[in-house]
CSV table of C-alpha atoms and ligand atoms in Angstrom, one decimal:
chain,number,residue,atom,x,y,z
V,1,MET,CA,59.9,-97.6,23.8
V,2,GLU,CA,57.2,-97.1,23.0
V,3,LYS,CA,57.1,-97.7,19.4
V,4,ILE,CA,53.9,-96.6,17.0
V,5,ILE,CA,53.0,-96.7,13.0
V,6,LEU,CA,52.7,-93.9,10.8
V,7,HIS,CA,51.8,-94.6,7.3
V,8,ASP,CA,55.4,-97.1,6.1
V,9,LYS,CA,56.9,-96.0,9.0
V,10,GLU,CA,58.2,-97.3,12.2
V,11,PHE,CA,59.0,-93.2,16.1
V,12,VAL,CA,59.9,-93.4,19.3
V,13,LEU,CA,59.8,-92.0,21.2
V,14,SER,CA,61.6,-89.4,21.9
V,15,ILE,CA,59.8,-85.8,24.8
V,16,THR,CA,57.6,-87.7,26.9
V,17,PRO,CA,54.8,-85.2,27.1
V,18,ALA,CA,56.0,-83.6,31.2
V,19,GLN,CA,58.5,-82.2,29.3
V,20,ILE,CA,56.9,-80.8,26.8
V,21,GLN,CA,54.6,-78.6,29.0
V,22,ASP,CA,58.1,-77.6,30.7
V,23,ALA,CA,59.4,-76.3,28.0
V,24,VAL,CA,56.2,-74.4,27.0
V,25,SER,CA,56.4,-73.5,30.9
V,26,SER,CA,59.5,-71.5,30.3
V,27,ILE,CA,59.1,-69.8,26.9
V,28,ALA,CA,55.6,-68.9,28.7
V,29,ALA,CA,58.1,-67.0,32.2
V,30,GLY,CA,60.6,-65.3,29.4
V,31,ILE,CA,57.9,-63.4,27.2
V,32,SER,CA,55.6,-62.4,30.3
V,33,SER,CA,59.3,-61.4,32.3
V,34,ASP,CA,59.4,-59.2,28.7
V,35,HIS,CA,56.0,-58.4,27.3
V,36,LYS,CA,53.8,-58.5,29.9
V,37,ASP,CA,53.3,-54.4,29.4
V,38,ASP,CA,53.1,-54.7,25.7
V,39,ASN,CA,49.2,-56.6,24.8
V,40,PRO,CA,51.5,-58.3,22.8
V,41,LEU,CA,49.2,-60.3,19.7
V,42,PHE,CA,50.5,-64.3,19.5
V,43,LEU,CA,50.2,-65.3,15.0
V,44,SER,CA,50.2,-69.0,15.4
V,45,ILE,CA,51.9,-71.1,12.2
V,46,LEU,CA,49.6,-73.5,11.9
V,47,ASN,CA,48.9,-76.3,11.1
V,48,GLY,CA,51.8,-77.7,13.0
V,49,SER,CA,51.9,-74.9,16.3
V,50,PHE,CA,48.0,-76.0,17.4
V,51,MET,CA,48.9,-77.5,19.8
V,52,PHE,CA,52.3,-75.8,21.0
V,53,THR,CA,50.6,-72.7,21.2
V,54,ALA,CA,46.8,-73.7,23.7
V,55,ASP,CA,49.3,-75.1,25.9
V,56,LEU,CA,51.1,-71.8,25.5
V,57,LEU,CA,48.3,-69.1,26.0
V,58,LYS,CA,47.6,-71.3,29.9
V,59,LYS,CA,50.3,-70.4,30.6
V,60,ILE,CA,50.2,-66.1,29.6
V,61,ASN,CA,48.9,-65.0,33.2
V,62,PHE,CA,48.4,-60.8,31.2
V,63,SER,CA,46.4,-59.3,28.1
V,64,CYS,CA,47.1,-60.5,25.2
V,65,THR,CA,45.2,-61.9,21.5
V,66,VAL,CA,45.4,-64.1,19.5
V,67,SER,CA,45.5,-64.9,15.8
V,68,PHE,CA,46.6,-67.9,13.7
V,69,LEU,CA,47.9,-68.3,10.0
V,70,LYS,CA,48.7,-70.2,7.9
V,71,LEU,CA,50.7,-70.4,4.9
V,72,ALA,CA,50.4,-70.8,1.8
V,73,SER,CA,52.1,-72.8,-1.3
V,74,TYR,CA,52.1,-72.0,-4.5
V,75,SER,CA,53.7,-72.9,-8.2
V,76,GLY,CA,55.4,-68.7,-9.1
V,77,ASP,CA,56.9,-68.7,-12.1
V,78,ALA,CA,60.3,-70.4,-13.0
V,79,SER,CA,62.4,-67.8,-11.8
V,80,THR,CA,60.7,-67.5,-8.3
V,81,GLY,CA,59.7,-72.2,-8.3
V,82,ILE,CA,56.7,-72.2,-5.4
V,83,VAL,CA,56.3,-69.2,-3.1
V,84,LYS,CA,54.7,-69.7,0.6
V,85,GLU,CA,52.3,-66.5,1.6
V,86,LEU,CA,51.1,-65.6,5.2
V,87,ILE,CA,47.4,-65.3,4.4
V,88,GLY,CA,44.9,-65.0,7.2
V,89,LEU,CA,46.2,-62.2,8.3
V,90,ASP,CA,43.3,-59.6,9.6
V,91,GLU,CA,44.7,-58.0,12.2
V,92,GLU,CA,46.0,-54.5,12.3
V,93,ILE,CA,49.9,-55.3,12.9
V,94,SER,CA,51.3,-51.5,13.3
V,95,GLY,CA,52.7,-50.8,16.0
V,96,ARG,CA,52.0,-53.8,18.0
V,97,THR,CA,54.2,-56.6,19.6
V,98,VAL,CA,53.9,-59.4,17.4
V,99,VAL,CA,55.0,-63.0,18.7
V,100,VAL,CA,55.6,-65.6,16.3
V,101,LEU,CA,54.7,-68.7,17.1
V,102,GLU,CA,56.1,-71.6,15.3
V,103,ASP,CA,56.6,-75.7,16.5
V,104,ILE,CA,59.7,-76.3,14.8
V,105,VAL,CA,62.3,-73.9,12.9
V,106,ASP,CA,64.7,-76.3,11.0
V,107,THR,CA,66.5,-74.3,8.3
V,108,GLY,CA,64.5,-71.1,9.6
V,109,THR,CA,63.7,-70.5,5.5
V,110,THR,CA,59.9,-70.8,6.5
V,111,LEU,CA,61.1,-67.8,8.9
V,112,LYS,CA,62.5,-66.1,8.1
V,113,SER,CA,59.8,-65.9,5.0
V,114,ILE,CA,57.2,-65.1,7.8
V,115,VAL,CA,58.8,-62.9,9.7
V,116,ALA,CA,59.7,-60.5,6.0
V,117,GLN,CA,55.9,-61.2,5.1
V,118,LEU,CA,54.7,-59.2,8.8
V,119,LYS,CA,57.5,-56.5,8.3
V,120,ARG,CA,55.8,-55.0,5.9
V,121,GLN,CA,53.2,-54.0,7.3
V,122,ASN,CA,55.1,-52.6,9.8
V,123,PRO,CA,54.4,-54.5,13.9
V,124,GLY,CA,56.1,-53.3,16.6
V,125,GLN,CA,58.7,-54.9,16.9
V,126,VAL,CA,58.5,-59.0,15.7
V,127,LYS,CA,59.3,-61.8,18.7
V,128,ILE,CA,60.0,-65.2,17.6
V,129,ALA,CA,59.2,-68.1,19.6
V,130,THR,CA,59.5,-71.7,18.3
V,131,LEU,CA,58.9,-75.2,21.0
V,132,LEU,CA,61.6,-77.2,19.2
V,133,LEU,CA,65.1,-75.9,17.1
V,134,LYS,CA,67.2,-78.2,14.6
V,135,PRO,CA,70.7,-76.2,15.5
V,136,ASP,CA,72.7,-78.4,13.0
V,137,ALA,CA,70.2,-77.0,9.8
V,138,PHE,CA,69.1,-74.1,11.0
V,139,SER,CA,70.9,-71.6,8.5
V,140,GLY,CA,70.8,-68.1,11.5
V,141,ASP,CA,69.2,-66.0,9.2
V,142,VAL,CA,66.6,-65.0,11.9
V,143,HIS,CA,67.2,-64.2,15.7
V,144,ILE,CA,65.0,-66.3,17.6
V,145,ASP,CA,64.2,-65.5,20.7
V,146,TYR,CA,62.0,-68.2,22.6
V,147,VAL,CA,63.5,-71.8,22.1
V,148,GLY,CA,62.0,-74.4,23.9
V,149,LEU,CA,64.3,-77.4,22.8
V,150,GLU,CA,66.7,-78.0,21.0
V,151,ILE,CA,67.0,-81.2,19.4
V,152,PRO,CA,69.5,-83.0,16.7
V,153,ASN,CA,68.3,-83.5,12.7
V,154,ASP,CA,65.6,-86.6,13.0
V,155,PHE,CA,62.3,-86.1,11.3
V,156,ILE,CA,60.4,-85.5,14.1
V,157,VAL,CA,56.8,-85.7,13.9
V,158,GLY,CA,53.7,-86.0,17.2
V,159,TYR,CA,52.4,-83.0,18.9
V,160,GLY,CA,51.1,-80.9,15.7
V,161,LEU,CA,53.9,-81.8,13.9
V,162,ASP,CA,53.3,-84.6,11.1
V,163,TYR,CA,54.8,-87.8,9.4
V,164,ASN,CA,51.9,-86.8,6.1
V,165,GLN,CA,49.0,-85.3,8.0
V,166,LEU,CA,49.6,-88.4,10.7
V,167,GLY,CA,51.1,-88.1,14.5
V,168,ARG,CA,49.6,-84.3,14.9
V,169,ASN,CA,46.5,-85.4,17.5
V,170,LEU,CA,49.8,-87.6,19.6
V,171,ASP,CA,50.7,-85.9,23.3
V,172,GLY,CA,54.6,-86.6,23.0
V,173,ILE,CA,57.0,-86.2,19.9
V,174,TYR,CA,58.4,-88.6,18.3
V,175,LYS,CA,61.9,-89.6,16.7
V,176,ILE,CA,62.5,-91.3,13.0
V,177,LEU,CA,63.8,-95.2,13.8
V,178,PRO,CA,66.1,-95.8,10.3
V,179,ASP,CA,64.4,-98.7,8.1
V,180,LYS,CA,65.3,-102.1,8.2
V,181,ALA,CA,68.0,-103.7,6.2
V,182,GLY,CA,66.7,-105.4,3.1
V,183,GLN,CA,63.2,-102.7,3.6
V,184,PRO,CA,62.2,-99.9,0.3
V,185,GLY,CA,62.1,-96.0,1.7
D,1,IMP,P1,62.4,-74.7,7.8
D,1,IMP,O1,61.6,-74.1,6.7
D,1,IMP,O2,63.4,-75.3,7.6
D,1,IMP,O3,62.7,-74.8,9.1
D,1,IMP,O4,61.2,-75.9,8.1
D,1,IMP,C1,59.8,-75.6,8.8
D,1,IMP,C2,58.8,-75.9,9.1
D,1,IMP,O5,59.6,-77.3,8.8
D,1,IMP,C3,58.1,-75.8,10.1
D,1,IMP,O6,57.1,-75.8,10.3
D,1,IMP,C4,57.7,-78.2,9.5
D,1,IMP,O7,56.3,-77.5,9.3
D,1,IMP,C5,59.1,-78.9,8.7
D,1,IMP,N1,59.1,-79.6,9.7
D,1,IMP,C6,60.5,-79.4,9.5
D,1,IMP,N2,60.8,-80.6,10.9
D,1,IMP,C7,60.3,-81.7,10.6
D,1,IMP,C8,60.1,-82.6,11.0
D,1,IMP,O8,60.9,-82.5,12.2
D,1,IMP,N3,58.9,-83.1,10.9
D,1,IMP,C9,57.9,-82.5,10.6
D,1,IMP,N4,57.4,-81.3,10.4
D,1,IMP,C10,59.2,-80.6,10.1
D,2,MG,MG1,55.7,-75.3,11.3
């Protein structure tokens, strides 16, 4: 069992680099068969999706464009609480087939907000591809078109995903191990 430590937590290898590449290939095959004639715009949600985006786009062999977006959190007023605004969309998306690229969908709250913000700009269609999905946490409020792997409700890191900013560079995906008895946190 390959274990690593990030900050104060221990993680163990859960999805190997080869398994990740198989999942990316299956997503690429699905998108290719559905959208090879659509000149789609891939919208990668930073930071977590950077590795998935790079590997996926290398497996797309038809005309497409790619752009990168970020969700900026800021505190709204008392009624709105934390607002997450999608920034960086300088592309014209009206009429285009947009494929959103997410690293992971957990509850789906982030995705729901992204799709709502994109739809205001009249895209032709919005498709969603996520490398990972936690079905037990997912609200089901948004339709997800392409899923690489379904995973249990464990906290994971690697392949773009972080624990307090560490772990994004790992080429496999690691799941958190429970704290040893008696240790705080
Ligand atoms: P959601 O809004 O609950 O679907 O959360 C989605 C976002 O939470 C993802 O884009 C990640 O940034 C983060 N996230 C969810 N689960 C994990 C995890 O297990 N490890 C690291 N980040 C996660
Ligand atoms: Mg993310």
